[in-house]
Coordinates of C-alpha atoms in Angstrom, one line a residue:
Chain A
Q107 CA -47.3 50.0 -34.8
V108 CA -43.7 49.9 -36.1
Q109 CA -43.2 47.5 -39.0
L110 CA -40.4 46.7 -41.3
V111 CA -41.5 44.7 -44.4
Q112 CA -38.9 43.2 -46.7
S113 CA -39.0 42.1 -50.3
G114 CA -39.3 38.5 -51.3
A115 CA -36.8 35.7 -51.7
E116 CA -34.2 35.9 -54.4
V117 CA -32.1 33.3 -56.3
K118 CA -29.0 34.5 -58.0
K119 CA -26.0 33.1 -59.9
P120 CA -22.4 33.6 -58.6
G121 CA -21.0 36.9 -59.7
A122 CA -24.4 38.6 -59.9
S123 CA -25.8 41.3 -57.6
V124 CA -28.9 41.3 -55.4
K125 CA -31.0 44.3 -54.1
V126 CA -33.2 43.8 -51.1
S127 CA -35.7 46.3 -49.9
C128 CA -37.1 47.2 -46.4
Q129 CA -40.2 49.4 -46.2
S130 CA -40.8 51.1 -42.8
S131 CA -44.1 52.2 -41.3
G132 CA -45.4 53.3 -37.9
Y133 CA -42.6 55.8 -37.1
T134 CA -40.7 58.6 -38.7
F135 CA -38.3 56.9 -41.1
T136 CA -35.6 59.6 -40.9
N137 CA -35.3 59.5 -37.1
Y138 CA -33.7 56.0 -36.9
D139 CA -30.8 54.2 -38.6
I140 CA -31.5 51.1 -40.7
N141 CA -29.1 48.3 -40.2
W142 CA -28.6 45.1 -42.3
V143 CA -27.8 41.8 -40.7
R144 CA -27.4 38.4 -42.4
Q145 CA -27.6 34.9 -41.0
A146 CA -26.5 31.8 -42.8
T147 CA -28.2 28.5 -41.8
G148 CA -27.0 27.3 -38.4
Q149 CA -24.8 30.4 -37.9
G150 CA -25.2 33.5 -35.7
P151 CA -26.2 36.9 -37.0
E152 CA -23.6 38.9 -38.9
W153 CA -23.9 42.7 -38.9
M154 CA -23.2 44.2 -42.3
G155 CA -23.6 47.9 -41.8
W156 CA -25.9 50.9 -41.0
M157 CA -27.4 53.7 -43.0
N158 CA -28.8 57.0 -41.7
P159 CA -32.0 57.6 -43.7
N160 CA -31.9 61.4 -43.1
S161 CA -28.4 62.1 -44.4
G162 CA -27.7 58.9 -46.4
A163 CA -24.5 58.4 -44.4
T164 CA -23.4 54.8 -44.2
G165 CA -21.0 52.7 -42.1
Y166 CA -20.1 49.3 -43.4
S167 CA -18.5 46.3 -41.8
Q168 CA -14.9 45.9 -43.1
K169 CA -15.8 42.4 -44.3
F170 CA -18.3 43.8 -46.9
Q171 CA -16.5 47.1 -47.9
G172 CA -16.4 47.3 -51.7
R173 CA -19.3 44.9 -52.2
V174 CA -22.1 46.4 -50.3
T175 CA -24.2 49.5 -50.9
M176 CA -27.0 50.8 -48.6
T177 CA -29.4 53.4 -50.0
R178 CA -32.8 54.8 -49.3
S179 CA -35.9 56.5 -50.7
T180 CA -37.3 58.8 -48.1
S181 CA -40.5 59.4 -50.1
I182 CA -41.6 55.8 -49.6
S183 CA -39.7 55.1 -46.3
T184 CA -37.7 52.3 -47.9
A185 CA -34.1 51.2 -47.4
Y186 CA -32.2 49.1 -49.8
L187 CA -29.3 46.7 -49.5
E188 CA -27.3 45.9 -52.6
L189 CA -24.6 43.2 -52.5
S190 CA -22.5 42.6 -55.5
D191 CA -20.2 39.8 -56.8
L192 CA -22.2 37.2 -55.0
R193 CA -20.6 33.9 -53.9
S194 CA -22.2 30.7 -52.6
D195 CA -21.3 31.7 -49.1
D196 CA -23.5 34.8 -49.4
T197 CA -26.5 32.4 -49.2
A198 CA -28.3 33.6 -46.1
V199 CA -31.4 35.2 -44.7
Y200 CA -30.9 39.0 -44.8
Y201 CA -32.6 41.2 -42.2
C202 CA -33.1 44.9 -41.8
A203 CA -33.3 46.3 -38.3
R204 CA -34.0 49.7 -36.8
S205 CA -31.7 51.4 -34.3
G206 CA -30.9 54.8 -32.9
F207 CA -27.9 56.8 -34.1
G208 CA -24.2 56.4 -33.1
T209 CA -22.8 54.6 -30.1
G210 CA -24.8 52.5 -27.7
V211 CA -27.6 51.6 -30.0
N212 CA -29.8 48.5 -30.1
F213 CA -32.0 46.9 -32.7
D214 CA -35.5 47.1 -31.4
Y215 CA -37.5 46.3 -34.5
W216 CA -36.6 43.8 -37.3
G217 CA -37.9 42.9 -40.7
Q218 CA -39.2 39.4 -41.4
G219 CA -36.0 38.4 -43.4
T220 CA -35.3 37.8 -47.0
L221 CA -33.7 34.5 -48.2
V222 CA -31.0 35.1 -50.8
T223 CA -29.8 31.9 -52.4
V224 CA -26.6 32.0 -54.6
T225 CA -26.4 28.9 -56.8
S226 CA -25.1 28.1 -60.3
Chain B
D153 CA -11.8 45.0 -34.2
I154 CA -13.4 44.1 -30.9
Q155 CA -14.0 40.3 -30.6
M156 CA -17.0 39.0 -28.7
T157 CA -17.0 35.5 -27.2
Q158 CA -19.9 33.7 -25.4
S159 CA -19.9 30.7 -23.1
P160 CA -21.1 28.1 -23.1
S161 CA -21.9 27.6 -26.7
S162 CA -24.8 25.4 -25.7
L163 CA -26.4 24.2 -22.5
S164 CA -29.1 21.8 -21.5
A165 CA -31.4 22.8 -18.7
S166 CA -34.8 22.0 -17.2
V167 CA -37.9 24.1 -16.7
G168 CA -37.5 26.1 -13.5
D169 CA -33.7 26.1 -13.6
R170 CA -31.6 29.3 -13.2
V171 CA -29.5 29.8 -16.3
T172 CA -26.5 32.1 -16.8
I173 CA -24.8 33.0 -20.1
T174 CA -21.6 34.9 -20.3
C175 CA -20.4 37.3 -22.9
R176 CA -16.8 38.7 -23.0
A177 CA -15.4 41.5 -25.1
S178 CA -11.7 41.6 -26.2
Q179 CA -11.5 45.2 -24.9
S180 CA -13.6 47.5 -22.7
I181 CA -17.0 48.4 -24.2
S182 CA -18.4 50.2 -21.1
T183 CA -22.0 49.1 -20.9
Y184 CA -22.6 49.1 -24.7
L185 CA -23.9 45.5 -24.7
N186 CA -27.2 44.1 -25.8
W187 CA -28.8 40.7 -25.5
Y188 CA -31.2 39.0 -28.1
Q189 CA -33.2 35.9 -28.1
Q190 CA -33.8 34.0 -31.4
K191 CA -36.1 31.2 -32.1
P192 CA -35.9 29.0 -35.3
G193 CA -37.2 30.8 -38.4
K194 CA -37.6 34.1 -36.6
A195 CA -35.7 37.4 -36.4
P196 CA -33.8 38.0 -33.2
K197 CA -35.7 39.7 -30.4
L198 CA -34.2 42.4 -28.2
L199 CA -34.2 41.4 -24.5
I200 CA -31.8 43.7 -22.8
Y201 CA -29.9 46.8 -23.8
A202 CA -27.2 48.9 -22.2
A203 CA -26.1 45.7 -20.4
S204 CA -28.9 45.8 -17.8
T205 CA -32.0 47.6 -19.1
L206 CA -34.9 45.3 -19.8
Q207 CA -36.7 46.0 -23.1
S208 CA -40.4 46.8 -22.7
G209 CA -42.5 43.7 -22.7
V210 CA -39.7 41.3 -21.8
P211 CA -40.5 39.2 -18.7
S212 CA -38.7 40.1 -15.5
R213 CA -37.1 36.7 -15.2
F214 CA -34.5 38.0 -17.7
S215 CA -31.7 40.2 -16.3
G216 CA -28.4 41.4 -17.4
S217 CA -25.3 42.7 -15.7
G218 CA -21.7 43.7 -16.3
S219 CA -19.5 46.4 -17.6
G220 CA -16.2 46.8 -19.3
T221 CA -15.4 43.4 -20.8
D222 CA -17.5 40.8 -18.9
F223 CA -21.3 40.5 -19.1
T224 CA -23.9 38.0 -18.0
L225 CA -27.5 37.2 -19.0
T226 CA -29.5 35.4 -16.4
I227 CA -32.8 33.7 -16.7
S228 CA -34.0 33.2 -13.1
S229 CA -36.5 30.4 -13.7
L230 CA -36.4 28.9 -17.2
Q231 CA -39.8 28.6 -18.9
P232 CA -40.7 26.4 -21.9
E233 CA -40.8 29.4 -24.2
D234 CA -37.2 30.3 -23.3
F235 CA -35.6 27.4 -25.2
A236 CA -33.8 29.3 -27.9
A237 CA -30.5 30.8 -29.0
Y238 CA -29.1 33.9 -27.2
Y239 CA -26.7 36.4 -28.7
C240 CA -24.9 39.3 -27.2
Q241 CA -24.1 42.4 -29.4
Q242 CA -21.6 45.2 -28.7
S243 CA -22.5 48.7 -29.9
Y244 CA -19.3 50.4 -28.8
N245 CA -17.9 50.8 -32.3
T246 CA -19.2 48.3 -34.8
R247 CA -22.5 46.5 -34.0
A248 CA -21.2 43.0 -34.1
F249 CA -22.9 40.0 -32.5
G250 CA -21.3 37.2 -30.4
P251 CA -21.3 33.6 -31.6
G252 CA -24.4 32.6 -29.6
T253 CA -25.5 30.2 -26.9
R254 CA -28.1 27.6 -27.6
V255 CA -30.4 26.7 -24.6
E256 CA -31.8 23.2 -25.0
I257 CA -34.3 21.1 -23.0
K258 CA -32.6 18.6 -20.7

């Protein structure tokens, strides 16, 4: 069965960086995009960007351009999200989600979420 | 950027009620619209994709319609497990979510 398993909770200081991992199993990793979505407490989901694990191509939400990097290791079917220059309003649960490529996609499988807390 | 709005932002309903949630895009997105359900502490769950196609395993009381800029999610007979937040998502260019509708018990 398809599974996306994320790394554990993180506590970071303002200005630091965080790297969250998402290990995929149960399907061919390079056949689907990995998307990253975050959700602050009481707020709706916020899409951050996508990555094509086959080519490494990425597409980032304008809001996060310059602060976000999405990478992968195909040998271990794992995607990574790195967010730099953290601020208190980056405190949220971060999810990875699988989708098809291009236009008209949907997020059919999700990771369990990783809580990132930014506090001094 | 395409802006997504949802209405209402919350509603109270009883078991057995018919519930309709609306999602509107600031410009035409054809049928590139998905619906998700989210319960507290859980990841969103895909209910409907391409505006009206029911995801495998989702009960048939859920249905979606619309194209262009106006879309609806309908729950034909609300069940206890349906009390949750519902989000639309456009996949026309970015993959942004709407602000959500919270369905609460009356």
